[in-house]
PDB file of C-alpha atoms and ligand atoms in Angstrom:
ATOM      1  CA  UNK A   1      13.304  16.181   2.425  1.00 38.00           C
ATOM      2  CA  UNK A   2      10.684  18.639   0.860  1.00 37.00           C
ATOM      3  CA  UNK A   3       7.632  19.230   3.199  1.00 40.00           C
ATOM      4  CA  UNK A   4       7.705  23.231   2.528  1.00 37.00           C
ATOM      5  CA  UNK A   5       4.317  24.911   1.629  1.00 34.00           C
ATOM      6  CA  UNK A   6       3.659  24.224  -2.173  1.00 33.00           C
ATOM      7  CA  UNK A   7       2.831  28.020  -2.868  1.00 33.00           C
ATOM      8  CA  UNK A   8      -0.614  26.959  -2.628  1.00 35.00           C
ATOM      9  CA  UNK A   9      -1.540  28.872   0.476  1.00 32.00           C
ATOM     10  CA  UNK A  10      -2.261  25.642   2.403  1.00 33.00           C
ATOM     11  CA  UNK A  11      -0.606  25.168   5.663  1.00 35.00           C
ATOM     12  CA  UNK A  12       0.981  22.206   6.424  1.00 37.00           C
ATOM     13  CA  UNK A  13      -0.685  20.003   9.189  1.00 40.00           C
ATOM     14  CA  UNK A  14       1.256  20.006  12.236  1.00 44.00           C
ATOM     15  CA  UNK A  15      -0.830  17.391  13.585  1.00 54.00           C
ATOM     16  CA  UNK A  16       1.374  14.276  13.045  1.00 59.00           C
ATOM     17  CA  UNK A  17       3.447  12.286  14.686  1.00 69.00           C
ATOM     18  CA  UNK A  18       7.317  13.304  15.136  1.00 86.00           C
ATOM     19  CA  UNK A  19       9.449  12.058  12.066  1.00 92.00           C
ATOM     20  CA  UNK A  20      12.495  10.365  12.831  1.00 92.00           C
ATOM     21  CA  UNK A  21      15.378  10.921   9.828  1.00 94.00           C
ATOM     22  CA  UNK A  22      18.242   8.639  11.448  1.00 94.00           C
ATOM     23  CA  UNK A  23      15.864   5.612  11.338  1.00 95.00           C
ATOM     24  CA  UNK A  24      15.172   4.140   8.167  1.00 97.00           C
ATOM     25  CA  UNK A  25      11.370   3.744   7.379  1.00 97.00           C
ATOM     26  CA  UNK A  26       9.957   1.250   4.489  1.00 97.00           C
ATOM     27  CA  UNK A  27       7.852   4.113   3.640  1.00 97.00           C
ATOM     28  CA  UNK A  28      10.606   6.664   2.672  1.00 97.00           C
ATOM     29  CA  UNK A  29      13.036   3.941   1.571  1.00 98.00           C
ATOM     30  CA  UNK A  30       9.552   2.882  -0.666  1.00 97.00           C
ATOM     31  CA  UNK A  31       9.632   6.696  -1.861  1.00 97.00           C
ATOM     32  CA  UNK A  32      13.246   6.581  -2.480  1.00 97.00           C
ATOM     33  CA  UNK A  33      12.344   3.847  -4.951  1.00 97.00           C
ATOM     34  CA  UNK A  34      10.051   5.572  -6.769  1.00 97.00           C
ATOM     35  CA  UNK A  35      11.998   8.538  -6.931  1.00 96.00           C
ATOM     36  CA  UNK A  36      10.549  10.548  -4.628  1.00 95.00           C
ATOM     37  CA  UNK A  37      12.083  12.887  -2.728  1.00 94.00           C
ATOM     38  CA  UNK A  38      10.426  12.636   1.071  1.00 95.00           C
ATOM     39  CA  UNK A  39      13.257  10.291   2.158  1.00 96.00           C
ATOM     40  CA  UNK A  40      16.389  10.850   3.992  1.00 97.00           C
ATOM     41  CA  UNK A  41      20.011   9.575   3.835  1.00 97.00           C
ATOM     42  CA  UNK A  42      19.495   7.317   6.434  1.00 97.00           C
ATOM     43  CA  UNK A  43      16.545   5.436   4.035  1.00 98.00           C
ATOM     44  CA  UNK A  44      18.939   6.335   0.565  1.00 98.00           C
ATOM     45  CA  UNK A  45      21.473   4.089   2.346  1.00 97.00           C
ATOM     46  CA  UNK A  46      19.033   1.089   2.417  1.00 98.00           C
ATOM     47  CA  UNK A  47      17.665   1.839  -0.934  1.00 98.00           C
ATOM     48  CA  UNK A  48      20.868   1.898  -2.690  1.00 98.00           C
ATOM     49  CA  UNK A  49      22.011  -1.476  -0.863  1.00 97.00           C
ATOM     50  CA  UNK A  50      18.595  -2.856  -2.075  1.00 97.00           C
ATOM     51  CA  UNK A  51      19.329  -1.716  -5.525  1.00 97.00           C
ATOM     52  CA  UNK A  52      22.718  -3.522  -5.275  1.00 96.00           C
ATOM     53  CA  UNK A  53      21.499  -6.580  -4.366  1.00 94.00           C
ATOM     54  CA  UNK A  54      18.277  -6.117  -7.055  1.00 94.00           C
ATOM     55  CA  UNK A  55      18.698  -4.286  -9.711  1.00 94.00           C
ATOM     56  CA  UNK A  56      15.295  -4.522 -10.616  1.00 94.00           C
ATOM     57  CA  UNK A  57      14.172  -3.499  -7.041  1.00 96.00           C
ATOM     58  CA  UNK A  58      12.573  -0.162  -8.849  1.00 97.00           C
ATOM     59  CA  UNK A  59      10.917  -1.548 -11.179  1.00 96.00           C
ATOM     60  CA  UNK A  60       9.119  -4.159  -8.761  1.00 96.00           C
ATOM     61  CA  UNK A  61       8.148  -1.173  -7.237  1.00 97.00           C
ATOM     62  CA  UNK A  62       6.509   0.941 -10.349  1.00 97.00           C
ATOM     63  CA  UNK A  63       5.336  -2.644 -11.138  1.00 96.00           C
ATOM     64  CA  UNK A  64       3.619  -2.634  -7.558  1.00 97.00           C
ATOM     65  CA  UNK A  65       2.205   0.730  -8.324  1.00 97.00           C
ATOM     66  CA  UNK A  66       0.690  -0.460 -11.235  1.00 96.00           C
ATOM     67  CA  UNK A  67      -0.832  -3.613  -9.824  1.00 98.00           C
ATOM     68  CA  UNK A  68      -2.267  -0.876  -7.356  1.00 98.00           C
ATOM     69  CA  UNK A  69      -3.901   1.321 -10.015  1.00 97.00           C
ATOM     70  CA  UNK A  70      -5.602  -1.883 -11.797  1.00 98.00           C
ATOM     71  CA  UNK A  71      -6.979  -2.978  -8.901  1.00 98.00           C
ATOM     72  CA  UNK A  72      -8.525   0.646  -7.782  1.00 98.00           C
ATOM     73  CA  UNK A  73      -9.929   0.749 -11.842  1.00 98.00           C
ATOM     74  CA  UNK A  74     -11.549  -2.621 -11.303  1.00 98.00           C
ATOM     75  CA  UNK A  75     -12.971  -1.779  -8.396  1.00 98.00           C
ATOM     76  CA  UNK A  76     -14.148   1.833  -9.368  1.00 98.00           C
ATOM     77  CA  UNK A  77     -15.781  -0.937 -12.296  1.00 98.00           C
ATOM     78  CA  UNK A  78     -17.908  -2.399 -10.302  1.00 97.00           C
ATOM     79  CA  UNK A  79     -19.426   0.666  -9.109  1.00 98.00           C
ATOM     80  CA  UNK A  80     -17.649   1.271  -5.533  1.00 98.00           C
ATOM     81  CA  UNK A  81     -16.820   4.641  -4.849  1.00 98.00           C
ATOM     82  CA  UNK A  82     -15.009   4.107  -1.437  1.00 98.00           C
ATOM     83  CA  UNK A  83     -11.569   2.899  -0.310  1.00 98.00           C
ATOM     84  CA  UNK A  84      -9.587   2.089   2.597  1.00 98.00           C
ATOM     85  CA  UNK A  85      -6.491   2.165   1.939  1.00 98.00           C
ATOM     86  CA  UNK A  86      -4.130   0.231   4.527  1.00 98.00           C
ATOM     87  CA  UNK A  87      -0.277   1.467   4.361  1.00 98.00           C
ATOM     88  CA  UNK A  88      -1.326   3.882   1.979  1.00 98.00           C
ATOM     89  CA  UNK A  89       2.967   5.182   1.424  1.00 97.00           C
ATOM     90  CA  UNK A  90       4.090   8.643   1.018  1.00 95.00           C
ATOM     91  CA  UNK A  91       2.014  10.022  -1.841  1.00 91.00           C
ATOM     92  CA  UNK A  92       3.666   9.605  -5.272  1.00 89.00           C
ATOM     93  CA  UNK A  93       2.111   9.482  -8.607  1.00 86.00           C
ATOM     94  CA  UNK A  94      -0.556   7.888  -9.415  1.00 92.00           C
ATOM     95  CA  UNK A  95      -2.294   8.118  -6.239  1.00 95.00           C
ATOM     96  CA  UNK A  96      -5.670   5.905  -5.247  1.00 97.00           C
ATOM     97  CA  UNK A  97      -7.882   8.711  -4.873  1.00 97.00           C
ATOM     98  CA  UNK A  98      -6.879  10.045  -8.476  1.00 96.00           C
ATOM     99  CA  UNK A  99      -7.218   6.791  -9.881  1.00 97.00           C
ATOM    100  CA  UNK A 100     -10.536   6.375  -8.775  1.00 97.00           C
ATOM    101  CA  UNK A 101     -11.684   9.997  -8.920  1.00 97.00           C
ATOM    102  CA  UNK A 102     -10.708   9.644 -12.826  1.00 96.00           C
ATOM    103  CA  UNK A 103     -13.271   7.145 -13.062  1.00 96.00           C
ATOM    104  CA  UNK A 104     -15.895   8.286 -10.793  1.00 97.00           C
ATOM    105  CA  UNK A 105     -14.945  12.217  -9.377  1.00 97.00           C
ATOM    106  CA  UNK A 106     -17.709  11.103  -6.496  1.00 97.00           C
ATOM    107  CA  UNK A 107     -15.229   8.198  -5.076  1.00 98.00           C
ATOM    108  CA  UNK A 108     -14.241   8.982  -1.401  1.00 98.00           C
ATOM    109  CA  UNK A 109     -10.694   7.624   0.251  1.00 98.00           C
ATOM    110  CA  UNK A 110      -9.515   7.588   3.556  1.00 98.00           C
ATOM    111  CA  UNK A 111      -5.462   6.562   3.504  1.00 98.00           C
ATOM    112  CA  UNK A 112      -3.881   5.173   6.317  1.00 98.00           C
ATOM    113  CA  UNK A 113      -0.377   4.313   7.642  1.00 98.00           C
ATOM    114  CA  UNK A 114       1.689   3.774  10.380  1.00 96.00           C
ATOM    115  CA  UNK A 115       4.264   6.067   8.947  1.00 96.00           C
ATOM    116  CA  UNK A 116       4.434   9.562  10.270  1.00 95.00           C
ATOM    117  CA  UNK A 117       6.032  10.983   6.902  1.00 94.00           C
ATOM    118  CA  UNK A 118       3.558   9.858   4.659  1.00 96.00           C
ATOM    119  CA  UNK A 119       0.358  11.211   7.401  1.00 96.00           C
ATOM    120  CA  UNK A 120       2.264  14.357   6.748  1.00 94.00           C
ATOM    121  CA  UNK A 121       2.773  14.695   3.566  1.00 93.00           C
ATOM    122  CA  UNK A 122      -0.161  12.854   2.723  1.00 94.00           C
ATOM    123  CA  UNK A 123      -2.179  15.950   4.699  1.00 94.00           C
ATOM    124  CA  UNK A 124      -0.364  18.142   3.500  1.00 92.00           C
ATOM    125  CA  UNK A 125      -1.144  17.482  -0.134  1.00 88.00           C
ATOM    126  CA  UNK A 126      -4.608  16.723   0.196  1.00 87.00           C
ATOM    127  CA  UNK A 127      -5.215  19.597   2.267  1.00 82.00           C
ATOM    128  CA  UNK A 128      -9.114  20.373   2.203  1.00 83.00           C
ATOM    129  CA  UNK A 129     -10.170  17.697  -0.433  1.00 90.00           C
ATOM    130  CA  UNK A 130     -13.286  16.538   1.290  1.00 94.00           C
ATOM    131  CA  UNK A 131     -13.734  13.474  -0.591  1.00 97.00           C
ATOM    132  CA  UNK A 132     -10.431  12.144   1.089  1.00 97.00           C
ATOM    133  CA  UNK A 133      -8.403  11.985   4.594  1.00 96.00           C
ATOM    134  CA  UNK A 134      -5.164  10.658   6.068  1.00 97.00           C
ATOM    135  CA  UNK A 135      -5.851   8.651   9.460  1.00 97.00           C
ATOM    136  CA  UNK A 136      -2.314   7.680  11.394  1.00 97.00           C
ATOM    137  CA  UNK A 137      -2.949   4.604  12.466  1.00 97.00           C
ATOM    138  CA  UNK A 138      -1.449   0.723  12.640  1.00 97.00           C
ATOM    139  CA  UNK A 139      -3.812  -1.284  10.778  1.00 98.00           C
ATOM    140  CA  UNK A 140      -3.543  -4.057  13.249  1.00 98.00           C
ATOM    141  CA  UNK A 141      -5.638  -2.073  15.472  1.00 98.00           C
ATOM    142  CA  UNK A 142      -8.819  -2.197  13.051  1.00 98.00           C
ATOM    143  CA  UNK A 143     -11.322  -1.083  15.984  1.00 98.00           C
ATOM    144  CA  UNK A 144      -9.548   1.950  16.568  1.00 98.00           C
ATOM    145  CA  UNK A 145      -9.065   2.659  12.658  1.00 98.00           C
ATOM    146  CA  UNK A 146     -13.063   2.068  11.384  1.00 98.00           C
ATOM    147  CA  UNK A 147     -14.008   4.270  14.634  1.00 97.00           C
ATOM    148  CA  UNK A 148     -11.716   7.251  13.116  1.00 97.00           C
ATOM    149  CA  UNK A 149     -14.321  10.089  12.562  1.00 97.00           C
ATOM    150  CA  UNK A 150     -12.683  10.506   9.211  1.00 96.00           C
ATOM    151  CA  UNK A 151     -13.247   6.956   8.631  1.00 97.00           C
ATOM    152  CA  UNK A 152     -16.711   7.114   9.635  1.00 97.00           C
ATOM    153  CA  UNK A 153     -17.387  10.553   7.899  1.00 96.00           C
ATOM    154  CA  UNK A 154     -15.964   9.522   4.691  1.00 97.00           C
ATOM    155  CA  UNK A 155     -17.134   5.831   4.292  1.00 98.00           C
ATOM    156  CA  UNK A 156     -20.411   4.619   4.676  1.00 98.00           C
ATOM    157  CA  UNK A 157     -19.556   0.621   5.563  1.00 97.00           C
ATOM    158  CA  UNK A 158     -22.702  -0.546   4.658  1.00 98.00           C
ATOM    159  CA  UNK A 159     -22.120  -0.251   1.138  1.00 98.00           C
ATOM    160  CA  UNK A 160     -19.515  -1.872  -0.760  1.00 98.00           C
ATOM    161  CA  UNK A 161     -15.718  -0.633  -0.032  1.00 98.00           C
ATOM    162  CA  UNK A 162     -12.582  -1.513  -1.515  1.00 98.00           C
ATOM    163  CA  UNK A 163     -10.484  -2.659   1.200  1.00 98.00           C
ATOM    164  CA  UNK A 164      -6.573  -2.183   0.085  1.00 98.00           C
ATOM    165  CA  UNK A 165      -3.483  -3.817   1.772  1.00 98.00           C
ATOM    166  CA  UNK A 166      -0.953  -3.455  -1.236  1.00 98.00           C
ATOM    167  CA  UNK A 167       3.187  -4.212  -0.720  1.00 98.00           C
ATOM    168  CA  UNK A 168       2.214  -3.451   3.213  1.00 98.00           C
ATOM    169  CA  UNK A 169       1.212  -7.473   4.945  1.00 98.00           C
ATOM    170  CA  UNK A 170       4.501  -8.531   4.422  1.00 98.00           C
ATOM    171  CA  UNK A 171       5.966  -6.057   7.012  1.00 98.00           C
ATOM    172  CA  UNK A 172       3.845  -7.696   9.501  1.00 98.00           C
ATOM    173  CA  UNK A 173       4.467 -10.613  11.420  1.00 97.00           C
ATOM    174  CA  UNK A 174       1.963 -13.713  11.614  1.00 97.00           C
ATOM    175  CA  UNK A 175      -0.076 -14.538  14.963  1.00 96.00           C
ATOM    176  CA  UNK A 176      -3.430 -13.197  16.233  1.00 96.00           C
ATOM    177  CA  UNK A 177      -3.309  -9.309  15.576  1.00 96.00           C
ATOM    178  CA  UNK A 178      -3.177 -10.056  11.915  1.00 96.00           C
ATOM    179  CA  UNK A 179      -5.620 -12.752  11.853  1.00 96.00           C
ATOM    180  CA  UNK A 180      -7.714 -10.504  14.030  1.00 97.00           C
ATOM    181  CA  UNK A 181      -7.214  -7.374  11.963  1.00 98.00           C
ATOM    182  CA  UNK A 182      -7.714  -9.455   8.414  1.00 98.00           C
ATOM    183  CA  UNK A 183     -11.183 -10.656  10.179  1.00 98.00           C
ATOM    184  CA  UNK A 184     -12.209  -7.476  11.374  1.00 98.00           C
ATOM    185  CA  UNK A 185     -11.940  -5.470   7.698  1.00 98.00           C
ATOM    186  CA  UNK A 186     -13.021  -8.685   6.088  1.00 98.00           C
ATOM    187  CA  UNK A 187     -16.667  -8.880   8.636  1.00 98.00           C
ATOM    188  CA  UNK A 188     -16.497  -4.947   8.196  1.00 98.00           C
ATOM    189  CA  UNK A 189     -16.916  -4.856   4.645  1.00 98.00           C
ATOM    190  CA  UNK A 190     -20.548  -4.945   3.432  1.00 98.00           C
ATOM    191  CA  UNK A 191     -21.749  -7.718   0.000  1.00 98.00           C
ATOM    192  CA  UNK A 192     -19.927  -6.620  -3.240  1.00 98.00           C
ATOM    193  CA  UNK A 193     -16.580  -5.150  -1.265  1.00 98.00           C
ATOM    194  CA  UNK A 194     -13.230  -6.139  -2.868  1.00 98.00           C
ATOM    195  CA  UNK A 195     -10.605  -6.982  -1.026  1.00 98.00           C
ATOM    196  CA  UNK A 196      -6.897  -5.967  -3.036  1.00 98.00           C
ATOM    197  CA  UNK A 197      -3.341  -7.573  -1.575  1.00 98.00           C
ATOM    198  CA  UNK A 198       0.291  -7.492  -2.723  1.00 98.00           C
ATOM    199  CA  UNK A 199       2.485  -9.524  -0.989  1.00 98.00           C
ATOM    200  CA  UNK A 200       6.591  -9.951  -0.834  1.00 97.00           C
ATOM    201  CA  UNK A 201       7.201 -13.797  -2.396  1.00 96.00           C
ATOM    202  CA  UNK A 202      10.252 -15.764  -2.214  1.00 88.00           C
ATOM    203  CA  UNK A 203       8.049 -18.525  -4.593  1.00 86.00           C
ATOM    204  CA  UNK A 204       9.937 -16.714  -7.574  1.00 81.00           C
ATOM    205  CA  UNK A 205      13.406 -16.159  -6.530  1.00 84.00           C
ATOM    206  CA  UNK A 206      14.072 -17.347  -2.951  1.00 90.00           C
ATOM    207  CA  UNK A 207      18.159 -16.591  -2.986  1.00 90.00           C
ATOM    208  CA  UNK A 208      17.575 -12.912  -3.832  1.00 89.00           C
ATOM    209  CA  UNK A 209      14.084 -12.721  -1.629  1.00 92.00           C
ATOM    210  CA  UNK A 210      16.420 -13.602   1.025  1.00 94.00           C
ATOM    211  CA  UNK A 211      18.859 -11.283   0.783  1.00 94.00           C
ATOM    212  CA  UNK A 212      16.456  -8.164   0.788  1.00 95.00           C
ATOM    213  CA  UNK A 213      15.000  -9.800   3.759  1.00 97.00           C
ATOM    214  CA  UNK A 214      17.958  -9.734   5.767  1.00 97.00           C
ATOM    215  CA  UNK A 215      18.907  -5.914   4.487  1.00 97.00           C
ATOM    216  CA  UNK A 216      15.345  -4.716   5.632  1.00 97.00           C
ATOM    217  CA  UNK A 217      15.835  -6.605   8.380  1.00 97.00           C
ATOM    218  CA  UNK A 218      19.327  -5.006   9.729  1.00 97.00           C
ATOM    219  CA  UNK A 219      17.551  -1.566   8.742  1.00 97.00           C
ATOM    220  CA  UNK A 220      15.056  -2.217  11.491  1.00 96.00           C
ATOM    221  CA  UNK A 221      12.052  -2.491   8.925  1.00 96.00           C
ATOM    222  CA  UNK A 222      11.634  -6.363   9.151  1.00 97.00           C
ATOM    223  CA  UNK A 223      10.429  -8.088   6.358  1.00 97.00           C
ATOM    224  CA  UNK A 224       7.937 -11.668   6.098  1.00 97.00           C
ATOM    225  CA  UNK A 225       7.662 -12.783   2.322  1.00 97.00           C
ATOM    226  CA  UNK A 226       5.517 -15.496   2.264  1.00 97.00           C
ATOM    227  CA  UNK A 227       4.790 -18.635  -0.284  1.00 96.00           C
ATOM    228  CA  UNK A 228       1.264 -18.093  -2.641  1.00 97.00           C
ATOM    229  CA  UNK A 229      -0.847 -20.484   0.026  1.00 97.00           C
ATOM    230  CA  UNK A 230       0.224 -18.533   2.774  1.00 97.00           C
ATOM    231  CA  UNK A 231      -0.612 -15.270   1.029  1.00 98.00           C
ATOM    232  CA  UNK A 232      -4.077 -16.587  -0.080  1.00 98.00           C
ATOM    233  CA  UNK A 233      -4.536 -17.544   3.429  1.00 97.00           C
ATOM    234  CA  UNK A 234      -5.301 -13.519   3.711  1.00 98.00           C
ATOM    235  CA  UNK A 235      -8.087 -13.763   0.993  1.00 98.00           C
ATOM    236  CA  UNK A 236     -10.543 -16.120   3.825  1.00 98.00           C
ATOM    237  CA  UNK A 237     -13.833 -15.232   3.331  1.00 98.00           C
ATOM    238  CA  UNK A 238     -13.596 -13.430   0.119  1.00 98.00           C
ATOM    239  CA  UNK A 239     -13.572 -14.916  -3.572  1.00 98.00           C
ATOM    240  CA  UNK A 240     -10.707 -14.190  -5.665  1.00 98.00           C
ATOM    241  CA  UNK A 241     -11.440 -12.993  -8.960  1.00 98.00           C
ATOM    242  CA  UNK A 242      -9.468 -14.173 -12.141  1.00 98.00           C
ATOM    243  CA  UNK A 243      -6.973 -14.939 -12.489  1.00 98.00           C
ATOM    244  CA  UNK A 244      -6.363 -15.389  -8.279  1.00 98.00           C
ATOM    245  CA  UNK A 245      -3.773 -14.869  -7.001  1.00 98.00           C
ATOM    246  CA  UNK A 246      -0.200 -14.664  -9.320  1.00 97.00           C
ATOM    247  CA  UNK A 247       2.793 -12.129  -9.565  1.00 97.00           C
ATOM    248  CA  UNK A 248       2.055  -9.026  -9.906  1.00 97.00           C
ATOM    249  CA  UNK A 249       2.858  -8.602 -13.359  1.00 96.00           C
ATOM    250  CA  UNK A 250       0.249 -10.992 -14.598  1.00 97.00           C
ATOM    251  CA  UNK A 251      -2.548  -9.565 -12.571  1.00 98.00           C
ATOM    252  CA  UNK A 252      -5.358  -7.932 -15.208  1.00 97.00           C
ATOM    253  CA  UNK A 253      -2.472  -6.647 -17.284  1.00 96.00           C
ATOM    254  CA  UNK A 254      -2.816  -3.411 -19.186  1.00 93.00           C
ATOM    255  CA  UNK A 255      -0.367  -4.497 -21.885  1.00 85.00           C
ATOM    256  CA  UNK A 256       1.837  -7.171 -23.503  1.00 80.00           C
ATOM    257  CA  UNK A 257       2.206  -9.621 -20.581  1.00 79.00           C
ATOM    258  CA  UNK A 258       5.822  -9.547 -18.905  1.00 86.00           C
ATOM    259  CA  UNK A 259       8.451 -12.172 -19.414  1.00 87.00           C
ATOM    260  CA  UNK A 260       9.690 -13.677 -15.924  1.00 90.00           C
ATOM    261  CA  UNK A 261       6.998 -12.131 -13.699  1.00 93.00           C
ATOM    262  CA  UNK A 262       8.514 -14.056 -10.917  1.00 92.00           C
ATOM    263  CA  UNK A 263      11.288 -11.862 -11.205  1.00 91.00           C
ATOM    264  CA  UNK A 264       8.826  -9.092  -9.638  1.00 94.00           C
ATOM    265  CA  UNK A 265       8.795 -11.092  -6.159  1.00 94.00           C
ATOM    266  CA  UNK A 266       5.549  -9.736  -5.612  1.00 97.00           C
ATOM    267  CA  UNK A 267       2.305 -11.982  -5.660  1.00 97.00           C
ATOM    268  CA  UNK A 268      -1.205 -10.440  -6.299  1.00 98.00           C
ATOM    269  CA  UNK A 269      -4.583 -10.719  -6.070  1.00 98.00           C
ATOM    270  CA  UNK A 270      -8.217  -9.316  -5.297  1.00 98.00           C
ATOM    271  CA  UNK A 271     -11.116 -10.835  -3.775  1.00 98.00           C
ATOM    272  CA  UNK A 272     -14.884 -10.090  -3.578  1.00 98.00           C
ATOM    273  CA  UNK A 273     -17.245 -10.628  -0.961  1.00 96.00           C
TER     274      UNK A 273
HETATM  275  C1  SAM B 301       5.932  -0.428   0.593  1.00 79.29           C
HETATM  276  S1  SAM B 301       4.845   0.804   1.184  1.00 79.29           S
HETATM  277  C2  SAM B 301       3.414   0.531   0.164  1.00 79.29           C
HETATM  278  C3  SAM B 301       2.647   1.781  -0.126  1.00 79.29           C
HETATM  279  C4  SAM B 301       1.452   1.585  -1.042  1.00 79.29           C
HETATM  280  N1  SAM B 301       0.460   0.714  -0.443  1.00 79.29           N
HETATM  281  C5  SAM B 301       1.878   1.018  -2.366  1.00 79.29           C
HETATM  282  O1  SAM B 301       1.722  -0.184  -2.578  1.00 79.29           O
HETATM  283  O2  SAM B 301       2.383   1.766  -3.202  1.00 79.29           O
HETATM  284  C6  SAM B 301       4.278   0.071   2.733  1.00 79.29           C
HETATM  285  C7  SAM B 301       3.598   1.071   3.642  1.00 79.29           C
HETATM  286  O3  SAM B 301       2.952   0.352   4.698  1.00 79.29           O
HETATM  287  C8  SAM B 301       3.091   1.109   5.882  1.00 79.29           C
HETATM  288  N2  SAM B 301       2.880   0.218   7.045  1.00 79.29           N
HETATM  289  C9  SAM B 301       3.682  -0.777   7.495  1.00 79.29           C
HETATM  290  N3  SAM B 301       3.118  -1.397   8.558  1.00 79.29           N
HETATM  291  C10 SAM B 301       1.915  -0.792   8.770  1.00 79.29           C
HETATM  292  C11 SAM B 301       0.873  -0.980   9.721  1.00 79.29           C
HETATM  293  N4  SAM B 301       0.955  -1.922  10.664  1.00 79.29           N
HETATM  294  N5  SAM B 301      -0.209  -0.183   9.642  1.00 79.29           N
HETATM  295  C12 SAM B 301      -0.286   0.792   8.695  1.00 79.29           C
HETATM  296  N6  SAM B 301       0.672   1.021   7.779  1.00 79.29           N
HETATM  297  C13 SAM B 301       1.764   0.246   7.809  1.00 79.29           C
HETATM  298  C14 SAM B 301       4.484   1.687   5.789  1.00 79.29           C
HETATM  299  O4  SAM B 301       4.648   2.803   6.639  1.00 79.29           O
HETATM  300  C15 SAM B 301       4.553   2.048   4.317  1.00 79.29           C
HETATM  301  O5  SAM B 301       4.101   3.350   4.085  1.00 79.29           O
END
């Protein structure tokens, strides 16, 4: 793993959480999917298995990635120049803030994640941008995330925010603390927010769906796909927009539309308040 200065004369933050290589983490094996190189062997293992199992698996993730980068330009359409982004990853192409900023160089984001490899990297690569910040944090715990000074610096919640929880519900369990959280960010967000979600499916493929399941699972990095009404269950109190919720694929596409988007396992969607 490559955390080394850049040559850029920025430090790297040591202000992070410890990083543990022998445990496998859904955001390095993520990175390991993407072709990144802030993984270990111990998240290659799991990757490769993954790949075994579904060939496809990195594509479904670039596919993911994309979804994520025509939701941020839809948003950045509509004029809002903030974004939370929940389970942000380890930083990889393509980020959110350079998305946006594309569009509109004024748009602020604060990324946040449970993972203490992307926090680090994440600081370390955004070093003194001030239009951006990486808050360590479990989104479940939305009280103690929107009271984050870099939260509260950065994002003025009383205009419209995008509110972003892409390829990260589905490594959290149902029961109050998400119905709590998903309330809090939802009641958070002021008139004209947009809410974006991808979500693991087994609607397309439920043999395979199952299979990565039980290989995250065994990893320690459990996995919940869920069928479309459960997922749109996470869109209460927020309209989607067209075309609601579908796979990924089909969501706004830039290009030809895919053949077989169910073979992306991955439903999507974005709502407006
Ligand atoms: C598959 S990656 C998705 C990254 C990025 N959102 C994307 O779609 O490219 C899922 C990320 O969610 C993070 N994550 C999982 N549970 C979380 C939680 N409760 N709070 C914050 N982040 C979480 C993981 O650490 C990981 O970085």
């Amino acid at each position: 793993m490559r955390l080394e200065d850049s040559g850029n004369g920025r430090e790297v933050s040591t202000a992070h959480p410890p990083i543990d290589p022998n445990r496998p983490s859904a955001a390095r094996i993520y990175d390991a999917y993407l072709g990144g190189t802030h993984n270990f062997d111990a998240d290659r293992v799991v990757a490769a298995r993954a790949v075994e199992l579904l060939p496809e698996t990195p594509q479904i993730a670039r596919a993911n990635r994309a979804f994520l980068r025509r939701a941020v330009r839809y948003a950045t359409g509509r004029g809002i120049r903030q974004f939370l982004d929940l389970g942000s990853g380890i930083p990889t192409e393509h980020n959110v803030h350079e998305v946006a900023q594309e569009l509109a160089p004024d748009a602020r984001v604060v990324y946040v994640d449970l993972d203490p490899t992307a926090v680090l990297y994440g600081r370390h690569l955004l070093g003194e941008d001030p239009r951006t910040a990486v808050v360590h944090g479990d989104l479940q715990h939305p009280a103690a995330i929107l009271a984050e000074p870099e939260v509260r610096n950065l994002l003025d919640l009383t205009r419209p925010v995008a509110v972003l929880m892409v390829a990260v519900l589905h490594f959290l369990p149902d029961g109050p603390a998400m119905d709590s959280a998903l309330a809090a960010y939802r009641d958070a967000a002021a008139p004209g927010s947009v809410l974006a979600v991808s979500h693991l499916t087994s609607s397309g493929d439920p043999a395979q769906m199952e299979r990565v399941t039980d290989l995250y699972n065994r990893a320690g990095t459990p996995l919940v796909p869920r069928d479309a009404a459960q997922v749109a269950r996470f869109f209460e109190g927020w309209r989607l927009v067209e075309p609601g919720l579908v796979f990924g694929p089909q969501w706004r596409p830039d290009g030809e539309p895919v053949s077989e988007p169910a073979r992306y396992l991955t439903l999507a969607g974005v709502g407006e308040r």
